[in-house]
Short mmCIF file of C-alpha atoms in Angstrom, two decimals:
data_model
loop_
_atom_site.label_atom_id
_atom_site.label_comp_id
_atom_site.label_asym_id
_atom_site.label_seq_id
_atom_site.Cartn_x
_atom_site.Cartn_y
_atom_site.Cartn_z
CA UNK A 1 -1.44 7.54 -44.83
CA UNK A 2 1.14 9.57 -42.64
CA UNK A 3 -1.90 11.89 -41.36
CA UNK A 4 -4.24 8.43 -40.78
CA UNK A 5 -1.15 7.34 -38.30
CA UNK A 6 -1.05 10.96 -36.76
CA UNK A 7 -4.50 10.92 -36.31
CA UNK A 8 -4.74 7.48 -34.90
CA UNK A 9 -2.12 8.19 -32.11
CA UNK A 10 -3.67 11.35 -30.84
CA UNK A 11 -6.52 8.90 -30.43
CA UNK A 12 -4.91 7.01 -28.55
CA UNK A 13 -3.30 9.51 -26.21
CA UNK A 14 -6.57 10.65 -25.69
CA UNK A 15 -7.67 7.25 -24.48
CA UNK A 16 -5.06 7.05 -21.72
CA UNK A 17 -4.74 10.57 -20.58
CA UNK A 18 -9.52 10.65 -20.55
CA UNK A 19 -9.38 9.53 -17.36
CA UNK A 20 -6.88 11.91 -15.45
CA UNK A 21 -7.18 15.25 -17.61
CA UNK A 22 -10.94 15.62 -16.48
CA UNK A 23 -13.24 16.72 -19.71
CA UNK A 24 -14.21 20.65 -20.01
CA UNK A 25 -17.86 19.87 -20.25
CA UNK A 26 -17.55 19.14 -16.91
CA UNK A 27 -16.29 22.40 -16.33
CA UNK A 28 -12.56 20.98 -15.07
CA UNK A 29 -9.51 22.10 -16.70
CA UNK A 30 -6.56 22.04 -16.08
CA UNK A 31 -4.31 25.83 -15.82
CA UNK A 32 -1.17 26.96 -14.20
CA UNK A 33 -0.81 27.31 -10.49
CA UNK A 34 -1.63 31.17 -9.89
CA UNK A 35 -3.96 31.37 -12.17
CA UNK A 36 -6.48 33.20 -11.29
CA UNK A 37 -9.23 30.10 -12.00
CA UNK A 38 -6.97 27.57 -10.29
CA UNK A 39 -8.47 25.25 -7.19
CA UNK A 40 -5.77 26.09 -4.46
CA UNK A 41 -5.44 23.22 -2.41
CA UNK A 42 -4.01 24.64 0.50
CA UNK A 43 -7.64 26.58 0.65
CA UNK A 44 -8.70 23.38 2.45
CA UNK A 45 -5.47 23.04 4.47
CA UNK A 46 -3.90 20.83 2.22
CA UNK A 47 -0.16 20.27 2.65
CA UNK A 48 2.14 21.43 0.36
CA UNK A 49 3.68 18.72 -2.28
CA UNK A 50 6.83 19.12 -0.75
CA UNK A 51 5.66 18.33 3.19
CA UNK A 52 3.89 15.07 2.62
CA UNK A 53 5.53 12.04 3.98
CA UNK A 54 6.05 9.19 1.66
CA UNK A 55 7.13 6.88 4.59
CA UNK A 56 3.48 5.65 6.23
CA UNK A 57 0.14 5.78 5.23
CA UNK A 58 -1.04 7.56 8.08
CA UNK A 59 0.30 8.97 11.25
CA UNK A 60 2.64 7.08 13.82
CA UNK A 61 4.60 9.25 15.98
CA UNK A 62 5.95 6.87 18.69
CA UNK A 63 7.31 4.99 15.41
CA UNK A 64 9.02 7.78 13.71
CA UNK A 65 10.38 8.79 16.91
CA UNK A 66 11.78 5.34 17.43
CA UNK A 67 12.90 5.25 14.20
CA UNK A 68 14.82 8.65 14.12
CA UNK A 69 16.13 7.69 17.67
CA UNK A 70 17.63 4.28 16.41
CA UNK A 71 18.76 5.43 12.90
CA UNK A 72 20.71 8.56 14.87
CA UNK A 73 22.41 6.15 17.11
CA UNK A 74 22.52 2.70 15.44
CA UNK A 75 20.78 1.80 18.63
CA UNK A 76 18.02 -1.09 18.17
CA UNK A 77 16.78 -1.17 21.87
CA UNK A 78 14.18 1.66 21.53
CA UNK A 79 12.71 -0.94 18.54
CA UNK A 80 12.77 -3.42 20.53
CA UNK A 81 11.20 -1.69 23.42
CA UNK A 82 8.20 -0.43 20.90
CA UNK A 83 7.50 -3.75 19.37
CA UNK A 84 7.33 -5.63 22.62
CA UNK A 85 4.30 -3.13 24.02
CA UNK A 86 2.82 -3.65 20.67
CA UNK A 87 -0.44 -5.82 20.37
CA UNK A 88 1.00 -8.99 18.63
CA UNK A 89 -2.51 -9.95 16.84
CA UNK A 90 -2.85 -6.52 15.67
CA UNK A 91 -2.11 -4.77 12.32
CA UNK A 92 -0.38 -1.96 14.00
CA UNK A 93 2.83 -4.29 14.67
CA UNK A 94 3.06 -5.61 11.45
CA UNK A 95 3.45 -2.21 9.90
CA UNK A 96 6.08 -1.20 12.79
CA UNK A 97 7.73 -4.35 11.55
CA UNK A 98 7.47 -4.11 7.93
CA UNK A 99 8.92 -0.03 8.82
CA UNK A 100 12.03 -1.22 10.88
CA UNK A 101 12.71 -3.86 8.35
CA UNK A 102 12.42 -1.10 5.82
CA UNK A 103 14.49 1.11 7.47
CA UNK A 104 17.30 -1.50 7.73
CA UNK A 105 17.17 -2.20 4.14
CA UNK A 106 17.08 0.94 2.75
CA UNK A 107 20.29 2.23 5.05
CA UNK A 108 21.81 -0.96 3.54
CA UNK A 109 21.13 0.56 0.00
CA UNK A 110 22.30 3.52 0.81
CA UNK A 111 25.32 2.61 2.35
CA UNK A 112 26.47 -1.03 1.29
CA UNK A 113 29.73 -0.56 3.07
CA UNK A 114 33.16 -1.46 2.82
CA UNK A 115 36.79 -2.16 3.59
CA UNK A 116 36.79 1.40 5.75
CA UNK A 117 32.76 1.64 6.13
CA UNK A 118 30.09 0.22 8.23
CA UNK A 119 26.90 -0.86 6.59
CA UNK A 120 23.71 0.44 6.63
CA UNK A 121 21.45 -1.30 8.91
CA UNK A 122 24.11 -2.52 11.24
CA UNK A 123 21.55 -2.07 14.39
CA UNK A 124 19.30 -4.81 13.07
CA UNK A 125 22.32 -7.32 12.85
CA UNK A 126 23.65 -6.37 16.60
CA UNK A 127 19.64 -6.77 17.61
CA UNK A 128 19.80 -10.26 16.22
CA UNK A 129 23.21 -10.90 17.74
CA UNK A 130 22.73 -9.42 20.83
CA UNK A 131 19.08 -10.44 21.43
CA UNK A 132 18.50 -14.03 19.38
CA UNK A 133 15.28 -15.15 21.19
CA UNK A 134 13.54 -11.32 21.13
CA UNK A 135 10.81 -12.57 18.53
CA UNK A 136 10.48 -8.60 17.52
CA UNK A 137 13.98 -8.70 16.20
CA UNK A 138 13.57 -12.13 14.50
CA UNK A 139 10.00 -10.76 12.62
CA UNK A 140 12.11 -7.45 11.30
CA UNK A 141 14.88 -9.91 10.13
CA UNK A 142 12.89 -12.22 8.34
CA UNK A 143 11.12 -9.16 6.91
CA UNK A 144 14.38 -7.62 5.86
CA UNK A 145 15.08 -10.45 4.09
CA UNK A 146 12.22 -10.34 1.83
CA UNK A 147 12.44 -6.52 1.42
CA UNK A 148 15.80 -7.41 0.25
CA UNK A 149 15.38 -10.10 -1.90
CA UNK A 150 12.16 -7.60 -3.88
CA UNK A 151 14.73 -4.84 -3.82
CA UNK A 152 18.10 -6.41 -5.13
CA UNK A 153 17.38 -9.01 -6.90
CA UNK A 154 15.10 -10.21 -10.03
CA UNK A 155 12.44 -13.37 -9.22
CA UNK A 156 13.19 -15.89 -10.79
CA UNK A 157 17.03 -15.62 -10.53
CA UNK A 158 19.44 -17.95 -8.08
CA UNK A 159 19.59 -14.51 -6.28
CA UNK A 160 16.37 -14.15 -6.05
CA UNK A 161 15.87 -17.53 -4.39
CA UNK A 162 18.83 -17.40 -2.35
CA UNK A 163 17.25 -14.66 -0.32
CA UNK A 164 13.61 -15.85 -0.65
CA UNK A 165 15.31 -18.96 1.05
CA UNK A 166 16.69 -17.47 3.95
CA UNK A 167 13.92 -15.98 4.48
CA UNK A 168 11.61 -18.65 4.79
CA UNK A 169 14.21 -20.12 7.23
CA UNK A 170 13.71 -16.78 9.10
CA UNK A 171 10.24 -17.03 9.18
CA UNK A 172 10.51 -20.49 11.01
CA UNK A 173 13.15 -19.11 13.18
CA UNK A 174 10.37 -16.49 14.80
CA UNK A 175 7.43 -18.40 14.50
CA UNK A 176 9.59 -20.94 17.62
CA UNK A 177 10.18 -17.56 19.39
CA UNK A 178 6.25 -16.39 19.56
CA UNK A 179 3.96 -19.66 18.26
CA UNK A 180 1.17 -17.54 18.35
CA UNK A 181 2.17 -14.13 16.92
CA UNK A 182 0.75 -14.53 13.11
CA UNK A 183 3.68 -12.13 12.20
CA UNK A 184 6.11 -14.72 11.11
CA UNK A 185 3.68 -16.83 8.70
CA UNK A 186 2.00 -13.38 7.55
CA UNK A 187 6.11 -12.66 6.33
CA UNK A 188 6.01 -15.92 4.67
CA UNK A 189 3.25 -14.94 2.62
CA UNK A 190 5.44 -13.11 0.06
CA UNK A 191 8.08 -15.81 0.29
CA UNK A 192 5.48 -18.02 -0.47
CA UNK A 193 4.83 -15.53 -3.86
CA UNK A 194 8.22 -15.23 -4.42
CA UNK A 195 9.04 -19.23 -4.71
CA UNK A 196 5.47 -19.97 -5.93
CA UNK A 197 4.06 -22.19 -3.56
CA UNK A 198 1.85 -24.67 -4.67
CA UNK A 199 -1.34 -23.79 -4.04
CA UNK A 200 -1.62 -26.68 -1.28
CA UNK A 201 1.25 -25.81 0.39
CA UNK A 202 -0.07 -21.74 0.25
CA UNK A 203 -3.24 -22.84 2.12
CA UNK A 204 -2.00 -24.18 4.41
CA UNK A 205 0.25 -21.36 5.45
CA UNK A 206 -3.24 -19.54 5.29
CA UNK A 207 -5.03 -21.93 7.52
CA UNK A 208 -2.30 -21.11 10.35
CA UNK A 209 -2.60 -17.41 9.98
CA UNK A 210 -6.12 -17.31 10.10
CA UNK A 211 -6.15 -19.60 13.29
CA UNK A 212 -4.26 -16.68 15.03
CA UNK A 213 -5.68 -13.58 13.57
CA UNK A 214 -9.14 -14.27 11.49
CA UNK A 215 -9.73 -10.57 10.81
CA UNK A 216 -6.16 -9.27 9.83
CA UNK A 217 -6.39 -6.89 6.71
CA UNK A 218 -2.87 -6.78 6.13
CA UNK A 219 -2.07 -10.38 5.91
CA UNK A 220 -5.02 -10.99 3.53
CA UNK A 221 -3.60 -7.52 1.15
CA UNK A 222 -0.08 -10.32 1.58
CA UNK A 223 -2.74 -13.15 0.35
CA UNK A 224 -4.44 -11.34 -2.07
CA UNK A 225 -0.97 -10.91 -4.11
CA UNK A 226 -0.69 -14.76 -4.67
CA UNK A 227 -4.36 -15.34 -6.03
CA UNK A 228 -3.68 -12.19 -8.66
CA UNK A 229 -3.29 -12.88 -12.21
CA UNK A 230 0.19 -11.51 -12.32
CA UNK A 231 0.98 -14.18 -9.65
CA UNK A 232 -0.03 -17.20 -9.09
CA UNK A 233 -3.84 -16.75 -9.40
CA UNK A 234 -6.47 -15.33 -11.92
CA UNK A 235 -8.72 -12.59 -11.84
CA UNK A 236 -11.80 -14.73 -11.19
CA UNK A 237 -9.58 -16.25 -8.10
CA UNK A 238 -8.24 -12.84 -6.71
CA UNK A 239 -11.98 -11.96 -6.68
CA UNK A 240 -13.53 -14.67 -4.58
CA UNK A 241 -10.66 -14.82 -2.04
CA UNK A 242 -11.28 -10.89 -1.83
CA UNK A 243 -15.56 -11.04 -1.41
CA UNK A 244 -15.29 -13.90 0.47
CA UNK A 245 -13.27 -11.65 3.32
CA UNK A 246 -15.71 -9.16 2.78
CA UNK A 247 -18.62 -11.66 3.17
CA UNK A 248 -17.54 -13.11 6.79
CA UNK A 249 -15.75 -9.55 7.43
CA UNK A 250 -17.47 -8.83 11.47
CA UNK A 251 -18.98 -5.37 12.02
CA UNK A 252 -16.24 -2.66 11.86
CA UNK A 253 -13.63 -4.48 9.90
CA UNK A 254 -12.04 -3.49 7.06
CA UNK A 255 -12.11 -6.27 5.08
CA UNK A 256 -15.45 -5.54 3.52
CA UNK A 257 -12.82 -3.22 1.28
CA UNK A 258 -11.11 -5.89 0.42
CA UNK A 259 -13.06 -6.38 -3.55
CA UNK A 260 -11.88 -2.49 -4.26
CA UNK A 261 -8.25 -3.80 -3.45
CA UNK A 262 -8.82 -6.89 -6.09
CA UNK A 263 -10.11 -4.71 -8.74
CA UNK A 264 -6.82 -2.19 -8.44
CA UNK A 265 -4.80 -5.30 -8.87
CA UNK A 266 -6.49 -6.08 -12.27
CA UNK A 267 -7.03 -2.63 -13.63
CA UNK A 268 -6.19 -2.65 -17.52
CA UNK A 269 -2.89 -1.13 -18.35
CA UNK A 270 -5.02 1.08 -20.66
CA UNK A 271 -8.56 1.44 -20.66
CA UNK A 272 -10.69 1.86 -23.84
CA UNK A 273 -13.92 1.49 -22.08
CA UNK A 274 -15.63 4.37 -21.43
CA UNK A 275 -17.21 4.33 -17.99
CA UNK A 276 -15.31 1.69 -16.58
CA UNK A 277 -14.97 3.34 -13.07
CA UNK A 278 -18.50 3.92 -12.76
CA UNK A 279 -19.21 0.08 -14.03
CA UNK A 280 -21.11 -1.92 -11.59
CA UNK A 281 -18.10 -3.66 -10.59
CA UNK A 282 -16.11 -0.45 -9.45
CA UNK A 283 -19.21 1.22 -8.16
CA UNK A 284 -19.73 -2.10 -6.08
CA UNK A 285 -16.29 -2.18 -4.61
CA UNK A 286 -16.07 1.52 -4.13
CA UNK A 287 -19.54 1.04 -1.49
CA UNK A 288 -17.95 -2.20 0.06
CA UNK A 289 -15.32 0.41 0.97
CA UNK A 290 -17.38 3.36 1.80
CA UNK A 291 -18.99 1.24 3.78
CA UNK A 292 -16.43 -0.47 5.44
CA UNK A 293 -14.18 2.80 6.64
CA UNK A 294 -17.76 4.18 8.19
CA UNK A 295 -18.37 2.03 9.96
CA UNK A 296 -14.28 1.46 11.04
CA UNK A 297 -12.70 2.13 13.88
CA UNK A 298 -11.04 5.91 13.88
CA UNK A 299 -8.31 4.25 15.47
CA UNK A 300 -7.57 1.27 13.18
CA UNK A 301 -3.96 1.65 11.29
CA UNK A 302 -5.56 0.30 8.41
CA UNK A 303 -8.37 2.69 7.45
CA UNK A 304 -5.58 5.24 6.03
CA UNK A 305 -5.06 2.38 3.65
CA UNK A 306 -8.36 2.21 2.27
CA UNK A 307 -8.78 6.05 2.44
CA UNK A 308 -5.94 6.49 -0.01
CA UNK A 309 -7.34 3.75 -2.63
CA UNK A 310 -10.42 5.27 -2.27
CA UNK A 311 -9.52 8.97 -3.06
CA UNK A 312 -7.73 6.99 -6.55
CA UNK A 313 -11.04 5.32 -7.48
CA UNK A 314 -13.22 8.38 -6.57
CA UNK A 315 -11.09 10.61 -8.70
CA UNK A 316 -11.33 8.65 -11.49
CA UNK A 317 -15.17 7.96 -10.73
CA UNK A 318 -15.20 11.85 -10.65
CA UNK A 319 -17.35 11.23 -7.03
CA UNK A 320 -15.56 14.87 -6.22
CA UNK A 321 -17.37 15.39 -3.28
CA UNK A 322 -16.73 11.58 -1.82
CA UNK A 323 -12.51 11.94 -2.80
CA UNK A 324 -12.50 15.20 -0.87
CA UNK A 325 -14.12 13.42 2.25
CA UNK A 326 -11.44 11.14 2.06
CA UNK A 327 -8.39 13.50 1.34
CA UNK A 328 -9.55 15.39 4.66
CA UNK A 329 -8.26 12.09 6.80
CA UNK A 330 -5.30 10.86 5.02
CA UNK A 331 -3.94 14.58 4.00
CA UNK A 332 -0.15 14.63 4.79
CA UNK A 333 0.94 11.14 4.24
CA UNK A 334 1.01 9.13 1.50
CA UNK A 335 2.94 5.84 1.84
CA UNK A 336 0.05 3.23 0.08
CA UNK A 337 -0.90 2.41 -2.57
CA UNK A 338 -1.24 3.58 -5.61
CA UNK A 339 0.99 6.31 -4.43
CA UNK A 340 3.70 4.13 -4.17
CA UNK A 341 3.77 2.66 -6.98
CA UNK A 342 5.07 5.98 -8.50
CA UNK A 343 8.95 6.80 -8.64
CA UNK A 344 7.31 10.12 -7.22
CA UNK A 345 4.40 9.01 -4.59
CA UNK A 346 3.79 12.81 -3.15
CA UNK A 347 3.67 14.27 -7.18
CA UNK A 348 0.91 11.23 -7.70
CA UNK A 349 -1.10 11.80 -4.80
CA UNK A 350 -0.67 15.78 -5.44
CA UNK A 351 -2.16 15.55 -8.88
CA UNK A 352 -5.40 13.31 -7.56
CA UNK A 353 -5.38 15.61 -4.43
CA UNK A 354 -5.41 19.03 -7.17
CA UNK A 355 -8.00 17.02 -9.22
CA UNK A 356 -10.25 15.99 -6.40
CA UNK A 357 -10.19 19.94 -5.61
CA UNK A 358 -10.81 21.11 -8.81
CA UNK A 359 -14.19 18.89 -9.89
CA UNK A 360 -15.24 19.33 -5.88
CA UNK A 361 -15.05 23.55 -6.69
CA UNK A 362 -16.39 23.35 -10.72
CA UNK A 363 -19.51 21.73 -8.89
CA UNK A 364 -19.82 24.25 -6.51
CA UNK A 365 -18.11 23.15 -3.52
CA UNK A 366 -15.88 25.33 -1.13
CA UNK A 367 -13.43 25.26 1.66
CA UNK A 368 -16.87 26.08 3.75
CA UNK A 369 -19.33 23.26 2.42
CA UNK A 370 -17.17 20.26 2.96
CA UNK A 371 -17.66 18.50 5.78
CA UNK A 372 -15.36 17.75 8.39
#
């Protein structure tokens, strides 16, 4: 009976580990770096593990020059500055926000303060002191807010509300300052997951962003968190919020990637069915996507987004070739999803990224055939 139970758990390890640890009739197994069969990554100019930035999805340098700026002198003008020659429709300023607001919160971690110690972060409160109708500092404190109450506290607790609370109050605090920045209400959206709206009082929060910015991709990712299963929503509801984007999505949007993002959200914790990432459902999602980041703008601060969930679902799809045309783009950073989900987001993305290379090379392919 003892050997039955052995058996039955080697099974089952072999269930959950099939889809990363790529079969040998394939020709893909996995050795020890040096070897003298192992895909080299940095053959394709690949950076190392260590160099890749877990901070952004893609490349921002006026950001992370801002950032390092205000961080090295608690100064919040320079963030200020940026955000006010940002496009307020756009997705680009809703990442600078959600980064500043990060920034803040994190320092705060870091250094909570005390009786002989400034806290982290103390440049966002002087921003809101100093500057209380600059709607750029009221977005980043109403985002700090959330990021705090997800970070510190449990939902569900008094804590947890407490924040979620002030937060919405924030929210309605910069939606006076700019009435027709969708920033504030596109905030509210996790509050809104956070307290559980009902779904009434959710729609019409959506109704006001999409009167100001139709076609943002980030604030329906926000959306798409309420309708999930895990939420507020179901699968079946997640799903037709996420192809009805994709069915009014204009030429060159994103948002036709929007069903790939809905299946990641309901991906079984472990899969028993084999070929479920080349099922008609994944295969579907993964050409919504293709599709959508081809016909992109190379310019949009969103398409790193759907390059990185794309290289996760091509891996596992083992569409080598497809992953490594992705990897090419995003190569370097690696704040997005799934990477962040990790404790380790550069190890997770390094073991995809050494995948991806090795199935690309066991079917022939080299640092000269892929295309650039």
């Amino acid at each position: 009976m003892e050997i039955l139970w052995v058996l039955f758990a080697l099974l089952m390890i072999g269930f959950v580990l099939g889809p990363v640890v790529m079969r040998r009739r394939r020709g893909i197994e996995l050795v020890k770096p040096g070897h003298p069969d192992a895909a080299d990554p940095a053959n394709y100019g690949f950076l190392l593990q260590e160099e890749l930035d877990i901070r952004m999805p893609g490349p921002d340098q006026d950001l992370l020059d801002v950032l390092d700026l205000v961080q090295r002198t608690q100064d919040h003008r320079a963030a200020a500055q940026l955000l006010t020659g940002t496009e307020a429709e756009g997705e680009r300023r809703w990442q600078r926000v959600q980064a500043f607001a990060g920034a803040a919160s994190l320092e705060l971690q870091q250094r909570p303060g005390g009786v002989s110690e400034t806290p982290g972060g103390q440049w966002l409160r002087v921003w809101r002191t100093e500057a209380p109708k600059d709607a750029g500092g009221a977005a980043v404190h109403a985002e700090f807010l959330v990021q705090q109450a997800w970070r510190t506290a449990t939902p569900g607790t008094d804590d947890f509300r407490i924040i979620m609370e002030e937060a919405k109050a924030a929210c309605g605090d910069a939606a006076l300052l700019a009435p027709g920045d969708p920033i504030p209400y596109i905030i509210e959206l996790s509050v809104a997951r956070g307290l559980g709206y009902p779904r009434a009082e959710f729609e019409q929060l959506w109704l006001k962003i999409l009167d100001r910015a139709p076609n943002h991709m980030g604030a329906h990712l926000a959306a798409l968190h309420y309708w999930c299963e895990k939420w507020h929503g179901s699968r079946e509801l997640a799903t037709q919020f996420a192809e009805a984007a994709a069915a009014r999505a204009p030429q060159g949007s994103l948002l036709a990637a929007m069903p790939l993002f809905s299946v990641f959200e309901h991906l079984p914790e472990v899969n028993l069915v084999a070929g479920f990432y080349q099922s008609e459902v994944v295969t579907k999602a993964i050409h919504g996507a293709l599709h959508a980041v081809h016909s992109a703008r190379a310019d949009d601060p969103m398409l790193a987004h759907v390059r990185h969930l794309l290289v996760f679902f091509l891996v596992r799809s083992e569409r080598w070739a497809e992953a490594m045309s992705q990897l090419i783009h995003i190569d370097g950073h690696v704040g997005a999803l799934p990477w962040t989900l990790s404790s380790d987001p550069a190890a997770e993305f390094a073991v995809y990224r050494a995948l991806a290379v090795a199935g690309y090379e066991a079917n022939g392919g080299s640092p000269a055939t892929l295309l650039r």
